[in-house]
Coordinates of C-alpha atoms in Angstrom, one line a residue:
M437 CA 87.9 246.2 -104.8
K438 CA 84.9 247.4 -103.2
I439 CA 85.2 248.6 -99.8
D440 CA 83.0 246.3 -97.8
K441 CA 80.0 248.4 -96.7
F442 CA 79.7 247.2 -92.9
V443 CA 83.5 248.4 -92.4
I444 CA 82.5 252.0 -93.1
A445 CA 79.3 251.6 -91.2
I446 CA 81.8 250.7 -88.0
I447 CA 83.8 253.5 -89.1
I448 CA 81.0 256.4 -88.6
S449 CA 79.4 254.4 -85.6
I450 CA 83.4 255.1 -84.2
V451 CA 83.2 258.6 -85.1
I452 CA 79.0 258.9 -83.5
A453 CA 80.2 257.3 -80.5
Y454 CA 83.1 260.0 -80.0
F455 CA 81.1 263.3 -80.9
F456 CA 78.0 262.6 -80.1
P457 CA 77.8 259.6 -76.9
Q458 CA 74.9 261.6 -75.0
L459 CA 72.3 257.8 -76.4
G460 CA 75.4 255.5 -74.8
A461 CA 76.5 257.4 -71.9
T462 CA 76.5 255.8 -68.7
D463 CA 73.3 258.2 -66.7
S464 CA 71.4 258.0 -70.9
P465 CA 68.1 257.5 -70.3
V466 CA 67.8 255.2 -73.2
P467 CA 68.4 251.5 -71.9
L468 CA 71.0 250.4 -74.5
D469 CA 72.6 247.7 -72.9
T470 CA 68.9 246.1 -72.4
I471 CA 67.6 246.5 -76.0
A472 CA 72.1 245.1 -76.9
G473 CA 70.8 242.0 -75.0
W474 CA 67.7 241.1 -76.2
G475 CA 69.4 241.7 -79.5
I476 CA 71.9 239.2 -78.5
S477 CA 69.2 236.8 -77.8
L478 CA 67.9 237.0 -80.8
I479 CA 70.6 236.8 -83.4
F480 CA 71.8 233.1 -81.6
F481 CA 67.9 232.5 -81.3
F482 CA 67.7 233.1 -84.8
Y483 CA 71.5 231.5 -86.0
G484 CA 69.6 227.9 -84.9
L485 CA 66.9 228.8 -87.2
K486 CA 68.9 229.1 -89.8
L487 CA 71.6 226.7 -89.1
S488 CA 71.2 223.4 -92.0
T489 CA 71.0 220.2 -90.6
E490 CA 71.7 218.7 -93.5
A491 CA 75.0 220.2 -93.9
I492 CA 75.6 219.3 -90.5
K493 CA 75.3 215.6 -91.8
S494 CA 76.3 215.6 -94.9
G495 CA 79.4 217.1 -93.9
L496 CA 80.4 215.1 -90.8
K497 CA 82.0 212.7 -93.1
N498 CA 84.7 215.1 -94.2
W499 CA 86.6 214.7 -90.7
R500 CA 90.3 215.3 -91.5
L501 CA 89.0 218.4 -92.5
H502 CA 86.8 219.9 -89.8
I503 CA 89.7 219.0 -87.1
V504 CA 92.0 221.5 -89.5
V505 CA 89.7 224.7 -89.5
Q506 CA 88.5 223.6 -85.9
A507 CA 91.5 223.4 -84.2
S508 CA 93.5 226.4 -86.8
T509 CA 90.7 228.9 -85.7
F510 CA 90.4 227.6 -81.9
V511 CA 94.1 226.0 -80.9
L512 CA 96.4 227.3 -83.6
F513 CA 95.0 230.7 -83.7
P514 CA 95.4 231.4 -79.5
L515 CA 98.9 229.3 -79.2
I516 CA 100.2 232.0 -81.3
V517 CA 99.6 234.7 -79.4
A518 CA 99.9 233.1 -76.1
V519 CA 103.4 232.5 -76.2
F520 CA 104.4 236.3 -76.0
Y521 CA 102.4 236.5 -73.4
P522 CA 105.9 236.4 -70.9
L523 CA 107.1 239.4 -72.9
V524 CA 103.9 241.6 -72.1
K525 CA 103.3 239.8 -68.6
D526 CA 102.9 242.7 -65.7
T527 CA 103.5 245.3 -68.5
N528 CA 101.6 248.4 -70.0
H529 CA 100.7 246.5 -73.6
E530 CA 99.1 243.3 -71.2
I531 CA 95.6 244.7 -72.1
L532 CA 96.6 245.1 -75.7
W533 CA 98.0 241.6 -75.8
L534 CA 94.7 240.5 -74.0
S535 CA 92.6 242.6 -76.9
L536 CA 95.1 240.3 -79.9
L537 CA 94.1 236.9 -77.6
F538 CA 90.2 237.4 -77.8
M539 CA 90.2 237.9 -81.2
A540 CA 92.4 234.5 -81.9
A541 CA 90.3 232.8 -79.9
L542 CA 86.5 233.4 -81.7
P543 CA 84.9 231.3 -84.1
S544 CA 84.8 231.6 -87.9
T545 CA 82.8 233.8 -89.3
V546 CA 79.9 232.1 -91.2
S547 CA 78.5 234.3 -94.0
S548 CA 82.1 235.5 -95.7
S549 CA 83.5 232.5 -95.7
V550 CA 81.3 231.0 -97.0
V551 CA 80.6 233.2 -100.3
M552 CA 85.0 233.0 -100.1
V553 CA 85.2 229.5 -100.8
S554 CA 82.0 229.6 -102.8
L555 CA 84.5 232.7 -105.2
A556 CA 87.7 230.2 -105.2
K557 CA 85.2 227.2 -106.6
G558 CA 86.2 225.3 -103.0
N559 CA 85.0 222.8 -101.2
I560 CA 81.0 224.7 -100.2
P561 CA 79.5 222.2 -97.9
S562 CA 82.4 221.8 -96.0
A563 CA 83.0 225.8 -95.5
I564 CA 79.3 225.2 -94.2
F565 CA 79.9 223.0 -92.0
N566 CA 82.9 223.8 -90.8
A567 CA 81.6 227.7 -90.2
S568 CA 78.4 226.8 -88.3
I569 CA 79.9 224.1 -85.9
S570 CA 82.9 226.8 -84.8
G571 CA 80.2 229.1 -83.2
I572 CA 78.6 226.7 -81.0
I573 CA 82.2 225.5 -79.8
G574 CA 83.4 229.1 -79.4
I575 CA 80.3 229.5 -76.8
I576 CA 82.5 227.1 -74.6
I577 CA 86.1 227.5 -76.2
T578 CA 86.6 231.3 -76.3
P579 CA 85.5 232.5 -72.7
L580 CA 87.8 229.3 -71.7
W581 CA 91.0 230.7 -73.5
M582 CA 90.3 234.5 -72.1
T583 CA 89.1 233.6 -68.3
S584 CA 92.6 231.4 -68.0
F585 CA 94.3 234.8 -68.7
I586 CA 92.2 237.6 -67.6
Q587 CA 92.4 236.5 -63.9
Q588 CA 96.3 237.2 -64.0
A589 CA 95.8 240.3 -65.0
D590 CA 94.6 243.5 -63.3
I591 CA 90.6 243.3 -64.2
A592 CA 87.6 242.8 -61.7
Y593 CA 86.2 239.3 -62.7
D594 CA 83.5 237.6 -62.0
F595 CA 83.5 234.8 -63.7
S596 CA 79.9 233.1 -62.3
A597 CA 77.9 236.0 -63.4
I598 CA 79.9 235.9 -67.4
Y599 CA 78.9 231.7 -67.3
I600 CA 74.7 232.6 -66.2
Q601 CA 74.9 235.3 -69.3
L602 CA 76.0 233.4 -72.0
G603 CA 74.4 230.9 -70.8
T604 CA 71.0 232.6 -70.9
E605 CA 71.8 235.4 -73.8
I606 CA 73.4 233.0 -76.4
L607 CA 73.1 229.3 -75.3
L608 CA 69.1 229.2 -73.4
P609 CA 68.0 231.5 -77.7
L610 CA 70.5 229.2 -79.5
I611 CA 69.2 226.0 -78.2
L612 CA 65.8 226.9 -78.7
G613 CA 66.2 228.1 -82.3
L614 CA 67.6 224.1 -83.2
L615 CA 63.9 222.8 -81.1
L616 CA 61.9 225.3 -83.6
R617 CA 63.8 224.5 -86.9
R618 CA 61.1 223.2 -88.3
Y619 CA 58.3 225.3 -87.5
L620 CA 60.4 229.2 -88.5
G621 CA 63.3 227.7 -90.5
A622 CA 61.5 228.6 -93.7
F623 CA 60.8 231.5 -92.0
A624 CA 64.0 232.4 -91.6
R625 CA 65.7 231.6 -95.1
K626 CA 63.3 233.4 -96.5
H627 CA 64.3 236.7 -95.1
G628 CA 68.0 235.8 -94.1
R629 CA 68.2 239.4 -95.8
S630 CA 66.4 241.2 -93.6
L631 CA 67.7 238.8 -89.9
G632 CA 71.4 239.3 -91.6
L633 CA 71.0 243.6 -90.9
F634 CA 69.6 242.3 -87.8
D635 CA 72.8 241.1 -86.5
K636 CA 74.7 244.2 -87.9
T637 CA 72.4 246.8 -86.3
V638 CA 72.8 245.2 -82.9
I639 CA 76.5 245.1 -83.5
L640 CA 77.2 248.3 -85.2
L641 CA 74.5 249.4 -81.5
I642 CA 76.9 247.4 -78.8
I643 CA 80.1 248.9 -81.3
Y644 CA 79.0 252.0 -80.2
K645 CA 77.6 251.9 -76.5
S646 CA 80.7 250.1 -75.8
F647 CA 83.1 252.5 -77.5
V648 CA 81.7 256.0 -75.8
H649 CA 82.0 253.8 -72.3
S650 CA 85.5 253.4 -73.9
F651 CA 86.0 257.4 -74.3
E652 CA 84.5 258.2 -71.0
E653 CA 87.3 256.3 -69.6
N654 CA 89.6 258.1 -71.5
V655 CA 90.8 253.9 -72.5
F656 CA 92.3 254.8 -75.9
T657 CA 94.8 257.6 -74.3
S658 CA 97.1 254.8 -73.5
V659 CA 96.7 253.6 -77.6
S660 CA 98.9 255.8 -79.5
I661 CA 100.1 255.3 -83.3
V662 CA 102.5 253.7 -83.5
D663 CA 101.2 250.9 -81.2
L664 CA 98.1 250.7 -83.8
L665 CA 100.3 250.9 -86.5
L666 CA 102.1 247.5 -84.3
M667 CA 98.9 246.3 -83.9
T668 CA 97.5 246.1 -87.8
A669 CA 101.2 245.0 -88.8
L670 CA 100.7 241.9 -85.7
V671 CA 97.1 241.5 -87.2
I672 CA 98.6 240.8 -90.7
A673 CA 101.9 239.1 -89.5
L674 CA 98.6 236.6 -87.9
F675 CA 97.1 236.2 -91.0
F676 CA 98.9 235.2 -93.1
L677 CA 101.2 233.8 -91.2
V678 CA 97.6 230.6 -90.5
Y679 CA 96.9 230.7 -94.0
F680 CA 100.2 229.7 -94.9
I681 CA 100.3 227.0 -91.7
T682 CA 97.0 225.1 -92.0
G683 CA 97.3 225.9 -96.6
W684 CA 100.6 223.6 -95.9
I685 CA 99.2 220.8 -93.1
G686 CA 96.0 220.2 -96.1
K687 CA 99.0 219.4 -98.7
R688 CA 100.8 217.1 -96.5
L689 CA 97.0 215.5 -96.1
N690 CA 97.4 215.1 -99.1
F691 CA 94.2 217.1 -99.0
N692 CA 92.9 218.5 -102.5
R693 CA 92.5 221.2 -103.7
E694 CA 88.6 222.2 -102.7
D695 CA 89.7 220.8 -99.1
R696 CA 92.6 223.1 -99.3
I697 CA 91.3 225.8 -99.9
T698 CA 87.9 225.3 -97.0
A699 CA 91.0 224.6 -94.1
Q700 CA 93.0 228.1 -95.3
F701 CA 89.9 230.0 -95.9
C702 CA 87.4 228.8 -92.9
G703 CA 90.9 228.3 -90.2
T704 CA 91.7 232.3 -91.1
K705 CA 88.9 234.1 -90.7
K706 CA 87.1 235.0 -87.0
S707 CA 83.5 236.2 -86.5
L708 CA 82.9 239.9 -85.5
V709 CA 79.2 239.4 -84.9
H710 CA 79.9 236.5 -81.7
G711 CA 83.4 238.9 -80.8
T712 CA 80.9 241.7 -80.8
V713 CA 78.4 239.2 -79.0
F714 CA 80.4 238.1 -76.3
S715 CA 82.8 241.4 -75.3
E716 CA 80.0 242.0 -74.8
A717 CA 79.3 239.4 -72.1
L718 CA 82.9 239.3 -71.2
F719 CA 83.7 242.6 -71.2
G720 CA 80.4 244.5 -70.8
H721 CA 80.8 245.6 -67.4
T722 CA 84.1 247.3 -67.8
S723 CA 85.3 250.1 -69.8
I724 CA 88.1 248.4 -71.9
M725 CA 85.4 246.6 -74.1
G726 CA 85.9 249.5 -77.1
L727 CA 89.6 248.1 -76.9
M728 CA 88.9 244.9 -76.7
L729 CA 87.4 245.5 -80.5
L730 CA 90.1 247.4 -82.1
P731 CA 92.2 243.9 -83.5
L732 CA 88.4 242.5 -84.1
M733 CA 87.3 245.4 -86.3
L734 CA 91.2 245.7 -87.7
F735 CA 91.0 241.8 -88.8
H736 CA 87.3 242.0 -90.2
A737 CA 88.3 244.6 -92.3
I738 CA 91.5 242.7 -93.0
Q739 CA 90.9 239.1 -93.9
I740 CA 87.4 240.6 -96.4
L741 CA 90.3 242.5 -98.2
I742 CA 92.9 239.8 -98.3
I743 CA 90.9 236.3 -98.5
S744 CA 89.0 238.8 -101.3
V745 CA 91.7 239.3 -103.6
I746 CA 93.0 235.8 -102.7
A747 CA 90.0 234.5 -103.4
T748 CA 89.1 236.0 -106.4
K749 CA 92.7 235.3 -108.0
M750 CA 91.4 230.8 -107.1
G751 CA 88.1 231.4 -108.7
V752 CA 89.4 233.0 -112.0
E753 CA 92.5 230.4 -111.9
E754 CA 90.0 227.3 -111.7
T755 CA 88.0 228.9 -114.2
K756 CA 90.6 229.0 -116.7
R757 CA 91.1 225.0 -116.4
Q758 CA 88.0 224.0 -116.2
I759 CA 88.1 225.6 -119.6
E760 CA 91.3 224.3 -120.3
K761 CA 89.8 220.7 -120.1
G762 CA 86.8 221.5 -122.3
R763 CA 84.4 221.1 -119.0
I764 CA 83.4 224.4 -119.4
L765 CA 82.2 225.6 -122.6

């Protein structure tokens, strides 16, 4: 298995934040907050340009699959984490639990969902539809999950400012991109590789400045090695639990093989792009933002590794079946 280069880049960004915090420090002459804000807006503007309306229209027919995927993403995932809230309420682990909830409430990722479904020979049009629509739904659902619990945590918050920021930095650029898709859509698709590189650069910038602020405030002094190992184990357990539940639901609903793969792969993904952007809006004014991203970054690396292995195996097995049936020479 190849190590994902973006995972390596994230680790390097965190190391740089620890040893070279000058650019991201509170008194830095470089306006990283402003740069990150414009970068976020451009990410969602380009996201609007690249949305495939054809795939969305054709995908609407398979409504049972879409309900399973979106329910897994925005209901099942966060509910599994939410049931443990009484155990951590008013304890030192409440913030760590909140970071897990944030990860669980995020939308599915677009690129890796589609790539992995394709690799496993799943339902690619439905994967494109669900991954695309998930990002739009998440703009509304993810903050709702978080604000309902943040109100009970000891975090100073201005919710009106949060929704104004979400509207101006994310929703408006997305709508503008959708409106201009007819004129600039071809340009966005042609330069998709470069735009993807731009997305990752903005994410790395946000991660850098987030961890600089967290290191400044000594936020991670409360996270022991035991806590980190426990969080990693919980992230892995959460992934497999949702993976097997979505697979079981797919069988109960008599989904064919392609739809079951799409349900399991899209329903277990969490988007690092949306997570980084949403954390900037939800926690950017607090020192805990780096801590809130920690489970998501662990999950990002783990989901790529696990699904890559599963998808490759499924793809090989399906190819063998097709050869045996004489459909592939």
